[in-house]
Each structure stands twice: as C-alpha cells, then as structure tokens.
Coordinates of C-alpha atoms and ligand atoms in Angstrom, one line a residue:
X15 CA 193.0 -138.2 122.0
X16 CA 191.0 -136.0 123.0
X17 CA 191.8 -133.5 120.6
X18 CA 191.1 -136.1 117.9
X19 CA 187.4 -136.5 119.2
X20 CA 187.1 -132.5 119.5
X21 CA 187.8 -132.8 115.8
X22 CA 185.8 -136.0 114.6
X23 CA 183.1 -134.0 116.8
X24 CA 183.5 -131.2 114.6
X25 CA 184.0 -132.8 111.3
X26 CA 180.3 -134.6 111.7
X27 CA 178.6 -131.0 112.7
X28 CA 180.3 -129.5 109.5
X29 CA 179.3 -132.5 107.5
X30 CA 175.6 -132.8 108.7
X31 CA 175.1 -128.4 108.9
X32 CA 174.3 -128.0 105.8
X33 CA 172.4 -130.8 105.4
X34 CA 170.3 -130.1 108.3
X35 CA 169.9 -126.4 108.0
X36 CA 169.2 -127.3 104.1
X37 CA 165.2 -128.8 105.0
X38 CA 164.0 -125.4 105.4
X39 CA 166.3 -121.5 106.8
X40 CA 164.8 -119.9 109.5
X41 CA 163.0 -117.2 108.0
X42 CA 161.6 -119.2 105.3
X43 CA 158.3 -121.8 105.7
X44 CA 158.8 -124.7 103.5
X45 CA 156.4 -127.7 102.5
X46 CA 158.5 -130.5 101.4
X47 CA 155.4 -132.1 99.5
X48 CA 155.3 -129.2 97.2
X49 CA 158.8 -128.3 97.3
X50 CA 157.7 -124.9 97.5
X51 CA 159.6 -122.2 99.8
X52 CA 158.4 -118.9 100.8
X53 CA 160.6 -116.3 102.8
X54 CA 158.0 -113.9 102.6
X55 CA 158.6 -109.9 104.0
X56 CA 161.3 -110.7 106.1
X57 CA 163.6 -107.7 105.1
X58 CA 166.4 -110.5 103.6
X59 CA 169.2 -108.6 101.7
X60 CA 170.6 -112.0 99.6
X61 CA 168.4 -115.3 98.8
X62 CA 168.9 -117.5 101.7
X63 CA 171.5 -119.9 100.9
X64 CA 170.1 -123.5 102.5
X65 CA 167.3 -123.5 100.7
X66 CA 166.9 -127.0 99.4
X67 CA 168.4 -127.4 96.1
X68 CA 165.0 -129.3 94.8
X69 CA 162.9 -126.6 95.8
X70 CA 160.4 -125.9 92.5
X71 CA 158.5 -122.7 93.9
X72 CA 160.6 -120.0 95.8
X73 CA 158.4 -116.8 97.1
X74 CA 160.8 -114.0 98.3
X75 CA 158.3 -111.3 98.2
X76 CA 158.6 -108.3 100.3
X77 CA 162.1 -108.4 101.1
X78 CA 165.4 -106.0 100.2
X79 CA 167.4 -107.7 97.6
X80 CA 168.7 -104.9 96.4
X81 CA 171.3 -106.1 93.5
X82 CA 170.6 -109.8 92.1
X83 CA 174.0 -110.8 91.4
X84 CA 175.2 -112.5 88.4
X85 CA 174.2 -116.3 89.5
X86 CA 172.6 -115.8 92.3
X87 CA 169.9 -118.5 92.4
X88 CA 172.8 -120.8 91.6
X89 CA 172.0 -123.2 94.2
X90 CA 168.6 -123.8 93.3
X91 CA 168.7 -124.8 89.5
X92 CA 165.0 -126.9 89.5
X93 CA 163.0 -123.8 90.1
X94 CA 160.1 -123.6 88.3
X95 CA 158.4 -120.4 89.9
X96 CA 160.2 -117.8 91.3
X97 CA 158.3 -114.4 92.6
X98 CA 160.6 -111.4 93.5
X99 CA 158.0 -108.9 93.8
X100 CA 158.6 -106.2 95.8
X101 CA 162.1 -107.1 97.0
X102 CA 164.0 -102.9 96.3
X103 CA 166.1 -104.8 93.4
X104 CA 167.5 -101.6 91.5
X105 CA 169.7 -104.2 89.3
X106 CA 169.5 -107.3 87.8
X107 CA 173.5 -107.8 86.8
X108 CA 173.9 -109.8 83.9
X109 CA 173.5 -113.7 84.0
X110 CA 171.5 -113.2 87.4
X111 CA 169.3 -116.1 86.4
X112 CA 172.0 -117.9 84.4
X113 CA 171.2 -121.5 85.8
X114 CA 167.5 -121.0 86.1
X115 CA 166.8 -123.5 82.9
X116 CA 163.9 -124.9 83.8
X117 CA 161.9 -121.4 85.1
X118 CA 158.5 -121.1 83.8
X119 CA 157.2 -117.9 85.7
X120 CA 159.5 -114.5 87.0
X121 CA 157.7 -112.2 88.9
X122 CA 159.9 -109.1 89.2
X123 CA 157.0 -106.6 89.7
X124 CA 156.8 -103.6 92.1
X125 CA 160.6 -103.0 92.0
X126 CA 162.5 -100.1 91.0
X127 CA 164.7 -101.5 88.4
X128 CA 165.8 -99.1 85.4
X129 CA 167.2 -100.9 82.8
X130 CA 167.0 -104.5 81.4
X131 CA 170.7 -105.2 80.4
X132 CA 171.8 -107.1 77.4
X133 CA 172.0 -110.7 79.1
X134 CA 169.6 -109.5 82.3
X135 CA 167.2 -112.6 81.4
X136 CA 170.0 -114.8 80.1
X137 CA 169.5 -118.4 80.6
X138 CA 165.7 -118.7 81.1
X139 CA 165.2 -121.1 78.0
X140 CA 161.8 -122.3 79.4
X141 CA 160.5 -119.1 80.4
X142 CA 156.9 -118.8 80.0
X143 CA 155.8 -115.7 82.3
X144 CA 157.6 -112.4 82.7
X145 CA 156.2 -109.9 85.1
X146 CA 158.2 -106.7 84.9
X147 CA 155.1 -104.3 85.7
X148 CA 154.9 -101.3 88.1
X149 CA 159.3 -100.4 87.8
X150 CA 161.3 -97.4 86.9
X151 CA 162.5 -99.0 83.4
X152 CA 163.2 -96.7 80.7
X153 CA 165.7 -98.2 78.7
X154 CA 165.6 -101.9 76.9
X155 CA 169.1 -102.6 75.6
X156 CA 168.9 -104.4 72.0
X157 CA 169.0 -108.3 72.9
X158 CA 167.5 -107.6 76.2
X159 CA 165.1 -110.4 75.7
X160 CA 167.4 -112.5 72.7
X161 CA 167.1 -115.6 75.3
X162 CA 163.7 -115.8 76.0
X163 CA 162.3 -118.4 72.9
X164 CA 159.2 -119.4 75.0
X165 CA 158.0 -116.5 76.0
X166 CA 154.3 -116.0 75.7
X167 CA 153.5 -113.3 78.2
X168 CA 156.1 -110.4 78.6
X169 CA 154.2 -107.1 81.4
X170 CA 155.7 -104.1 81.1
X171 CA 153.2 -101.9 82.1
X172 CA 153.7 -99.0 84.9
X173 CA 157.1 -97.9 84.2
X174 CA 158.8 -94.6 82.6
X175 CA 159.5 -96.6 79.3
X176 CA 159.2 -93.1 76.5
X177 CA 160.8 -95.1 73.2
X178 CA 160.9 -98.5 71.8
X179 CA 163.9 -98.9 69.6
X180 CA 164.2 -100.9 66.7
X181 CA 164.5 -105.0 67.4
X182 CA 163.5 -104.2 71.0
X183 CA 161.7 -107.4 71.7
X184 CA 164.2 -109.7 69.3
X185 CA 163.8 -113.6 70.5
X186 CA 160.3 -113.6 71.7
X187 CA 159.7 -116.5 69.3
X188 CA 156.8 -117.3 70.8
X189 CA 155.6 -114.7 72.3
X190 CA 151.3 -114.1 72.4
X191 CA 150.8 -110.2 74.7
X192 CA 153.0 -107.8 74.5
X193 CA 151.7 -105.4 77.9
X194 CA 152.9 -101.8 77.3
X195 CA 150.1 -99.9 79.1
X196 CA 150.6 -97.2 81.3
X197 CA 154.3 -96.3 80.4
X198 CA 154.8 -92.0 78.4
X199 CA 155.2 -93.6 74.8
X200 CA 155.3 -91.4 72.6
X201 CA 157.0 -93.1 69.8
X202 CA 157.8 -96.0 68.1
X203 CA 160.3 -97.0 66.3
X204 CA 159.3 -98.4 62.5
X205 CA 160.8 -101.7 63.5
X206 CA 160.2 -102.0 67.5
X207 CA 158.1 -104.9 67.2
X208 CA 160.0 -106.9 64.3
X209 CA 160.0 -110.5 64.5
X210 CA 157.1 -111.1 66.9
X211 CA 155.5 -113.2 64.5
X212 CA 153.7 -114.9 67.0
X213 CA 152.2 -112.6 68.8
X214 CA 147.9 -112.1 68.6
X215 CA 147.5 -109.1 71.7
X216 CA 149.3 -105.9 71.9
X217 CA 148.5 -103.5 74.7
X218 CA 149.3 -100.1 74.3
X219 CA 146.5 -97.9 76.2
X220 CA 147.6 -95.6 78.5
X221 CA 150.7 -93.8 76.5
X222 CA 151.4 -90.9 75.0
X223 CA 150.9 -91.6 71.3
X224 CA 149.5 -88.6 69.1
X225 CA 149.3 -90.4 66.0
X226 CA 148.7 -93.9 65.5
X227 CA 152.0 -95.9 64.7
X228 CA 151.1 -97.3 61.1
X229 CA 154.2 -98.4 60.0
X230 CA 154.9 -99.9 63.7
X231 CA 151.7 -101.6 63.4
X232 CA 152.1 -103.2 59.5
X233 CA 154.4 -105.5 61.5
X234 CA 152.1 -106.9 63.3
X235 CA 150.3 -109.4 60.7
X236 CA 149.3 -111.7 63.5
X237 CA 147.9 -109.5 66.4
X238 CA 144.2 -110.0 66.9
X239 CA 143.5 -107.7 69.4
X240 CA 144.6 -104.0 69.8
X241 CA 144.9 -101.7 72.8
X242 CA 145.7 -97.8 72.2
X243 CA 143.0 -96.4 74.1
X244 CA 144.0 -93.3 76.7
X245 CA 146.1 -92.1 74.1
X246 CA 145.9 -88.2 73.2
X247 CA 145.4 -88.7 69.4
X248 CA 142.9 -86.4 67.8
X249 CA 143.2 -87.4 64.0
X250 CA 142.9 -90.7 62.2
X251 CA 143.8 -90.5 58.6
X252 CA 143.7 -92.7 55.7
X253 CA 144.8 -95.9 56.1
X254 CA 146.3 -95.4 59.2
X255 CA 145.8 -99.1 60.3
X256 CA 146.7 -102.0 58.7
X257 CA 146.4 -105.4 60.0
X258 CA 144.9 -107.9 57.9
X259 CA 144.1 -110.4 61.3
X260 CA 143.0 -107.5 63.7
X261 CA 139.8 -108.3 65.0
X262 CA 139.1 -106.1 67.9
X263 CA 140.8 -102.5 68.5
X264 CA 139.9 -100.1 70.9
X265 CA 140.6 -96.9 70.3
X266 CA 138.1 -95.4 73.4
X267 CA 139.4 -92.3 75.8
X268 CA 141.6 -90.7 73.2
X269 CA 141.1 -87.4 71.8
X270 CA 139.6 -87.8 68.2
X271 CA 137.9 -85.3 66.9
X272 CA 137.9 -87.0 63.6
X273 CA 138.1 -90.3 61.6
X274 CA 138.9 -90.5 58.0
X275 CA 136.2 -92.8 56.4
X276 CA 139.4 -94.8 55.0
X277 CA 141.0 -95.4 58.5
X278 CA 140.6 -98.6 58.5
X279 CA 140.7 -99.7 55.0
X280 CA 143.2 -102.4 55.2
X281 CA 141.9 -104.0 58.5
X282 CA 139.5 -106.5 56.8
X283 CA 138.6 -108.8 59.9
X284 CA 137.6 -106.1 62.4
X285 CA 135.1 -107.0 64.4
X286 CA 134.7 -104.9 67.5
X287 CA 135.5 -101.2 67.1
X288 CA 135.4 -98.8 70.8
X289 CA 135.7 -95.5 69.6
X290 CA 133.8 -94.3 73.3
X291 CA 134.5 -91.4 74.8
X292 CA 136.2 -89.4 72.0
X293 CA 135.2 -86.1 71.0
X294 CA 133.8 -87.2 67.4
X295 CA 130.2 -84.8 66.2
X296 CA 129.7 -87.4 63.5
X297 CA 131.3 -90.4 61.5
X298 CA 131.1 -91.8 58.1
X299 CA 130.3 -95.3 57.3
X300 CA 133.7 -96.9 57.4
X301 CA 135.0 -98.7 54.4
X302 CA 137.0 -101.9 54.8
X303 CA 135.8 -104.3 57.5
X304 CA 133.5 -106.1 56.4
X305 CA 132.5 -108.3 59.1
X306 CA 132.1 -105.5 62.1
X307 CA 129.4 -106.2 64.7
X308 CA 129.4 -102.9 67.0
X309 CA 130.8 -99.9 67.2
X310 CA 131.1 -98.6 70.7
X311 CA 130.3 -94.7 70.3
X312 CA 129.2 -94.1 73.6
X313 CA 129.9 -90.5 75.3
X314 CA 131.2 -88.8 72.2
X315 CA 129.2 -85.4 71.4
X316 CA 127.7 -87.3 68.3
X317 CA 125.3 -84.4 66.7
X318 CA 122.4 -86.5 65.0
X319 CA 121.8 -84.6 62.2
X320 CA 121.7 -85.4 58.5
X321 CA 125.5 -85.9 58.7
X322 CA 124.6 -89.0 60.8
X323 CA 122.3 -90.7 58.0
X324 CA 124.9 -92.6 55.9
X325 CA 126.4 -94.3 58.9
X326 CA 122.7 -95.3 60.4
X327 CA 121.7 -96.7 56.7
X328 CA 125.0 -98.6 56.7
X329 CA 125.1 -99.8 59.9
X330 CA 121.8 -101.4 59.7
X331 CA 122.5 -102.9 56.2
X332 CA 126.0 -104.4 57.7
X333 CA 124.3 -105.4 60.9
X334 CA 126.6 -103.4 62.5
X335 CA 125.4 -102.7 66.5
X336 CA 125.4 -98.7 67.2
X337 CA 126.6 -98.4 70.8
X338 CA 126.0 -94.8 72.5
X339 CA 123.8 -91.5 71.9
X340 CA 122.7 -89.0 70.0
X341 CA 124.3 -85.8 72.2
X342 CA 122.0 -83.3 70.5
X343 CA 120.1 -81.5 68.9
X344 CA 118.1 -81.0 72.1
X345 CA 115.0 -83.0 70.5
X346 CA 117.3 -86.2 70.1
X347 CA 119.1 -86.0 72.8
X348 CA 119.8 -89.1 74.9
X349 CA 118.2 -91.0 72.1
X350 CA 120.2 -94.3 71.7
X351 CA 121.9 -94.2 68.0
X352 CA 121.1 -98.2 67.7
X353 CA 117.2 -96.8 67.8
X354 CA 117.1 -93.6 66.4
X355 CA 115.4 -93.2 62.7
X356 CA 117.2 -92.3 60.3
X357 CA 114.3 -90.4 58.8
X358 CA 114.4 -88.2 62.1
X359 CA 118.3 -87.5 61.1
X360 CA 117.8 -84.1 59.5
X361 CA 119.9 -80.9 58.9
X362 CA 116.9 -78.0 59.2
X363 CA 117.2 -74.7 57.0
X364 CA 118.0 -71.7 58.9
X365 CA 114.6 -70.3 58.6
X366 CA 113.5 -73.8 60.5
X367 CA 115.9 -73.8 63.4
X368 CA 114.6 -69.6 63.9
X369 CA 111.3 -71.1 64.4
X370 CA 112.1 -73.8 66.5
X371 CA 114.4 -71.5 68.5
X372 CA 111.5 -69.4 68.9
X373 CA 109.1 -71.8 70.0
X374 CA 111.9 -73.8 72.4
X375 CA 112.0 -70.1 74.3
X376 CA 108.3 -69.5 74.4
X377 CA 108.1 -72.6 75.6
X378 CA 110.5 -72.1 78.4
X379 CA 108.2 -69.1 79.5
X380 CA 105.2 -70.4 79.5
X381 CA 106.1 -73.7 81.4
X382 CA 107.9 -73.9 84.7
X383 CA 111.2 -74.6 85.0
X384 CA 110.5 -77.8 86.8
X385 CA 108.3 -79.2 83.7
X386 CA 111.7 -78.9 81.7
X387 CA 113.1 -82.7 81.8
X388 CA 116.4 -83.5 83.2
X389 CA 118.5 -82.5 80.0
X390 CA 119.5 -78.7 79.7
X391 CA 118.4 -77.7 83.4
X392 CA 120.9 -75.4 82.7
X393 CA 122.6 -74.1 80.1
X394 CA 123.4 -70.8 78.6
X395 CA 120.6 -69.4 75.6
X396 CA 121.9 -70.6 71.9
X397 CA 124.1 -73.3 73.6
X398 CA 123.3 -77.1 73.7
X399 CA 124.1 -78.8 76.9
X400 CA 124.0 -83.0 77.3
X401 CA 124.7 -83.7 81.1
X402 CA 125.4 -87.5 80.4
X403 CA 128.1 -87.1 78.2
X404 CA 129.6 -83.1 79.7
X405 CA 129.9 -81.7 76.6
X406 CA 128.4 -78.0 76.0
X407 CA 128.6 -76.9 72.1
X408 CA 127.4 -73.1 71.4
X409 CA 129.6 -73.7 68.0
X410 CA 129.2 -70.8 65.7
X411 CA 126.1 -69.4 67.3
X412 CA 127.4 -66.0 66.5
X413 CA 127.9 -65.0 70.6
X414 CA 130.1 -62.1 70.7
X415 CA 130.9 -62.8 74.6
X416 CA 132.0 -66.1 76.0
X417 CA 128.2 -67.6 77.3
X418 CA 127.7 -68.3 81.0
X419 CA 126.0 -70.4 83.2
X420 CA 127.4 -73.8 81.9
X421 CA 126.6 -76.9 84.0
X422 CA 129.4 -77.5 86.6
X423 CA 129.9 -81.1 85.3
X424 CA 130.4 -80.1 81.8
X425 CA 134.4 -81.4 80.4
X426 CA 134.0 -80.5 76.8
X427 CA 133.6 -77.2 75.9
X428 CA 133.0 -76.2 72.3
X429 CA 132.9 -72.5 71.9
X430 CA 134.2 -72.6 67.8
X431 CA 133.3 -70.4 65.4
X432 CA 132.2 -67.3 67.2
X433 CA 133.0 -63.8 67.4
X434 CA 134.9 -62.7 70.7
X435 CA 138.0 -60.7 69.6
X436 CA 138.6 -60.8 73.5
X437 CA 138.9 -62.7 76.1
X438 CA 138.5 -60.6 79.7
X439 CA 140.2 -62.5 82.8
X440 CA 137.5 -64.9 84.0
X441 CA 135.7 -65.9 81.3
X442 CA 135.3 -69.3 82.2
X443 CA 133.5 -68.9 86.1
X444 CA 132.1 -72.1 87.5
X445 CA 133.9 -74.3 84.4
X446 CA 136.7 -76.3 87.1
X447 CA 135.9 -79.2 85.0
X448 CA 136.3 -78.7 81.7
X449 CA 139.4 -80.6 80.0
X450 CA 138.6 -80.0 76.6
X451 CA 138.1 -76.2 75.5
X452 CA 137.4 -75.9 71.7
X453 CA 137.8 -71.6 71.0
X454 CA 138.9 -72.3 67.5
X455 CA 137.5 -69.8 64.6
X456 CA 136.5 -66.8 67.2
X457 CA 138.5 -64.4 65.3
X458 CA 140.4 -63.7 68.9
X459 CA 143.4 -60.8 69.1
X460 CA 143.7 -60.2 72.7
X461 CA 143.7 -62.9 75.4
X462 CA 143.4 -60.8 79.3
X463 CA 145.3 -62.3 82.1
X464 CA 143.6 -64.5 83.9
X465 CA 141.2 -65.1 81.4
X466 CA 140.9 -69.1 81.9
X467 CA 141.3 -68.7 85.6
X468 CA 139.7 -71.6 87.2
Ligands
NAG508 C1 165.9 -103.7 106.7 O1 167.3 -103.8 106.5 C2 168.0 -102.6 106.3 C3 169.5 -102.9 106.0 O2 169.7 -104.2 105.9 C4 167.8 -101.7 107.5 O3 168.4 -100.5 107.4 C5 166.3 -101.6 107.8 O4 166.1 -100.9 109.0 C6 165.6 -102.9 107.9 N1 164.2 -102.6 108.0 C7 163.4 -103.3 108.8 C8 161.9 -102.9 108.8 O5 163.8 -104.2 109.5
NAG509 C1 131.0 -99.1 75.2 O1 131.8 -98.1 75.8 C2 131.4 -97.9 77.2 C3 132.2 -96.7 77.7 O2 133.6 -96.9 77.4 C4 131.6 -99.1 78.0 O3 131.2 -98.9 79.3 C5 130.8 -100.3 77.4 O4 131.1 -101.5 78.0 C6 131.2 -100.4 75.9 N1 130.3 -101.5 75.3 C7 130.7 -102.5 74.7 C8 129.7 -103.5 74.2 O5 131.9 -102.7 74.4

C-alpha cells in the first residue's frame, strides 16, 4: 500500500515536471505575453530543454554553445526569432535548425564558426534575416544557402572569407543585400553571384580586390547600389563596369591613380559616383551615364590645370555636382572644383611658371613667414604641399636629391620623374606618415640600406 502511494506519488511529480519546469528554466526570464525567452550570458553549454514549446523569440546571447547539434532547437519549432550571438559555436552540424520552419531572423554573429556546411541552414523556408557577421568563415560549400528561398538580407562581413566560388549564393531567390565588407577578397569567381536575380545592394568595401570584377559584376542586372570602396585598385579600364540598373557606386578609399574616360560606359543610370580619397591628378568627362548628379572627388591630389577643363565644361552642362578641391597649383589650392572657373584652369608655358616661380620666392623674402596663409607653411622649394588632403608632389621638378622638410602630416608622396640614381639610407626623415610613395621615372640604380627608414 504504501509502496503503491510512493509510486502514484511519483508518477504525478514525473507527470506534472516537465510541465511545471516548462513555464520558464531557471536561468532563463520569460514573458508569457510575448512568448519571448531570454537566457542571456549565463555560460549555458546546450539550449535549455523546458523552454516552452510556443515560445516565438528565444535570446541565448552570451553563452557557450559550442557545437549546435543537428536538431537541436527541436523542441521549440514556432520560433520566429532566434539570436545566438556570441554563444563560442565553432560548428553548426548539418540540419541544426532542421525544424525551425517558421524562423524569420538568425543571429549567429560574434562566433567563431569556419565553414557553412552543405545543409548548415537547412530547413529555414521562411528565413528572412541572416546575421553571420564578425566569424572565422572562410569556406562556403556549394548549396550552403540552397534552402534559404526568402532570404532578403544575408551579413557576412568580418570574417577571413578570401574566394567566392562559383554558385556560392544558389537559392537566395529573393534575396535584396548581399554584405561582404571587411572580409581579404581578392577574387571572384565569374559566376559567384549567379542567380541572385533579385538582389538591388551589394557590399563589397573593405577587401582586397585589385581590379574591379567585370565579369562578376555583368551578373548583377538588378543591383542598384554598389560598395567596393577600401579596395587597393589603382586602374579602372574601359568598360570595366557594367550594370544597366546601377545607380550609386562608391568607389572612395581605393588606390586609383587613373580612370579610363570609358569606365563606366555601360552603366547608363548612375547617379551618384564617390571617387574620394583616391590618388587621381585629373579625370575626363566620363562617357555613359547620363543622368549623374555628383561626383564625390574630395581629397584626391586633383591638379587644376588645363587637363581639368573638359570635365568642368561637362559637368556644368550635365548638371553634374563637383564634390572636393583643387590640390594645386598653389594659386588654386583649396579652391572648391564645383566653384572654380574654368577659364582660371590653365597649363602655363615654361617660360610662365619661371616667372611665377621667381616671383612666388621673392615673395617669400620680402614678406614674413607669418603673412604666408595656412597652405605650404612648409614645404620643400619646387615641391607643392596641400595640408588638407597630405599629398606633397615635386613630380618631375628635375631634383637630383630626394627634397626635405615635407610636412609631418603628408600620406602621399609623389617624387616621379626626377633624377636621383641613389637613394642614401634615410632619405625620407620626418615622413612616418606617408602610405603612398610615388619614385617612379627617377632613373634609380642603387637603393642604400636603410634608405626608407622611418
Ligand atoms: C563556463 O563553462 C566552462 C565549461 O562548461 C567552464 O570551463 C568555464 O569556467 C565557465 N565560465 C564561467 C565564467 O563560468
Ligand atoms: C564626399 O566624400 C567625402 C569623403 O569621403 C565624404 O565625407 C562626403 O560625405 C562625400 N559627399 C557626398 C555628398 O557624398
């Protein structure tokens, strides 16, 4: 008898456990109005198993899940929201979120995860959000993302990715930004981004692309707007972008030292062109969009000379906005482009520029230093020096030694076209900033030790 109650005892604790425990786990705060449940930096190594199977939002930030285990949100198939953010997962085994049908946001960021498996995201039919920002993934296996139909945001950014194979993105039916920034890109293959018909943003900034992906790109016929900026490209050739919907591309913080006039021949809608901070002297009116409102030159070396004129005359008869400054000659310096006359855009005979040379350095005697203004308080005789933008340019100024006395600030230094045969160790003292040394042209057969020291 007694035994028997022991037992009936038991059998209704067993039967009403689960139940009980089921309304919210210990470590977890729950509000059954929401049906949301967050077990939030609590060092958990699996999902807590009594969470309420109707729960729509689960938050398991900040724990140690390690492995997610083929299933492993199986008791909790109405999820809509799930955010795994910082939870040490290395793994995601196939089929991990098999039964999550109805999931419309995964946040897996801040994890160290290295590789998306074939059926990693199998399952998640209603996906909408995928956030798999700031992990160690290098590898995409082909039908990594085969599942995902609904798809309209997809963050990859911050993570070692070097290659994007062929069919990489395959499934993303509806997909609308593709986030690539801030992986070491450095090529693509020709079809990496077939069948994303749907997609209007692409953002590829931060790589390590040194020629802009043309063929990758022609893909593309619906993207509207187009990120490769902080790439170290130098050169964009003819035709290297087409993409008849493009409307805004930024191509800012790269390394382009040129632009073919034809660059952008086949991108007919462009509207919004950031070419700032490149390293460009001058640029050509550029044929092919034909409905461009600015172009964003701001802190490139742009030398506002006669070379300048066509592009001022164009501009102004497109209605094209000039964004950024005339670096030199030292007269025009500072002088916004949007305002600067294209009358005033000359290219002086050599006889000219003696005089004015002249003058400038009787001028420089006569006055204090203090009356000179702001621009080229320093900087080294036949060299021009724009503080704002860093760059120094003594380009073929005929100096037989490396010049001296450079502002500290200055990035870009463009030393082309002169005669040093040598370089002695230290030429470059009180240059710690400089990223970008031009010594092309100097006729140079012996380089010292030490010579760029510092
Ligand atoms: C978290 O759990 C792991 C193993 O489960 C343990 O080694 C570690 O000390 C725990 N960390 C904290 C902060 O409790
Ligand atoms: C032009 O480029 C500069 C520097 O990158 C940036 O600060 C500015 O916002 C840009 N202007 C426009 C209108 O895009």
């Amino acid at each position: 008898m007694r035994f028997l109650a022991a037992a009936i005892v038991l059998l209704v604790l067993a039967q009403s456990l689960p139940a009980e425990a089921g309304k919210c786990p210990k470590v977890c705060s729950c509000d059954g109005a929401k049906l949301t449940v967050a077990c939030v930096g609590k060092n958990l190594t699996m999902v807590p198993p009594t969470i309420e199977e109707i729960t729509l939002k689960l938050d398991l930030k900040n724990n140690n899940l390690q492995v997610l285990l083929r299933g492993a949100f199986v008791l909790t198939p109405y999820l809509t929201h799930l955010n795994l953010q910082r939870c040490n997962i290395i793994r995601v085994k196939e089929g991990a979120f098999r039964t999550l049908g109805r999931l419309v946001s995964l946040n897996l960021a801040f994890n160290q995860i290295d590789i998306l498996y074939q059926e990693s995201f199998d399952g998640l039919s209603s996906l909408k959000e995928l956030h798999l920002d700031h992990n160690r993934i290098e590898e995409i296996q082909p039908g990594a993302f085969t599942q995902l139909g609904f798809l309209n945001l997809l963050a990859l950014t911050h993570n070692q990715l070097v290659y994007i194979p062929n069919m990489a993105f395959q499934g993303l039916l509806n997909i609308k930004w593709l986030r690539l920034s801030h992986n070491s890109l450095n090529n693509l293959a020709p079809e990496a981004f077939a069948g994303l018909f749907t997609l209007s943003r692409l953002s590829l900034d931060n790589n390590e692309l040194q020629f802009f992906p043309t063929q990758t790109m022609t893909r593309l016929g619906e993207v509207k707007r187009l990120d490769m900026s902080h790439n170290p490209m130098t050169y964009l050739g003819e035709e290297s972008v087409s993409m008849a919907k493009l409307t805004h591309l930024y191509l800012n913080h790269m390394s382009l030292q040129d632009l073919s006039d034809q660059a952008l021949s086949h991108v007919p809608l462009l509207s919004h062109l950031d070419l700032s901070h490149n390293q460009l002297r001058n640029l050509e009116p550029l044929s092919g969009p034909k409905k461009l409102g600015s172009l964003n030159l701001t802190g490139n070396p742009i030398y506002c000379n006669c070379y300048m004129r066509p592009l001022k005359q164009w501009a102004r008869a497109g209605g094209v906005k000039l964004l950024g400054a005339c670096a030199g000659p030292p007269h025009l310096s500072d002088e916004p482009l949007q305002t600067v006359a294209p009358l005033n855009l000359r290219c002086r005979s050599r006889a000219e520029r003696l005089t004015d040379e002249f003058e400038e350095e009787s001028d420089s005697t006569s006055s204090p230093p203090t009356a000179k203004p702001k621009q080229n308080s320093k900087c080294p005789a036949n060299c021009d020096c724009d503080i704002e933008s860093q760059h120094a340019t003594c380009e073929g100024q005929g100096h037989t030694k490396v010049p001296r006395g450079f502002p500290a600030k200055t990035q870009l230094l463009d030393l082309r076209s002169n005669h040093f045969h040598y370089l002695p160790a230290n030429s470059f003292p009180g240059s710690s900033q400089v990223v970008s040394l031009h010594l092309d042209l100097c006729k140079i057969h012996e380089i010292e030790s030490g010579a760029f020291r510092g």
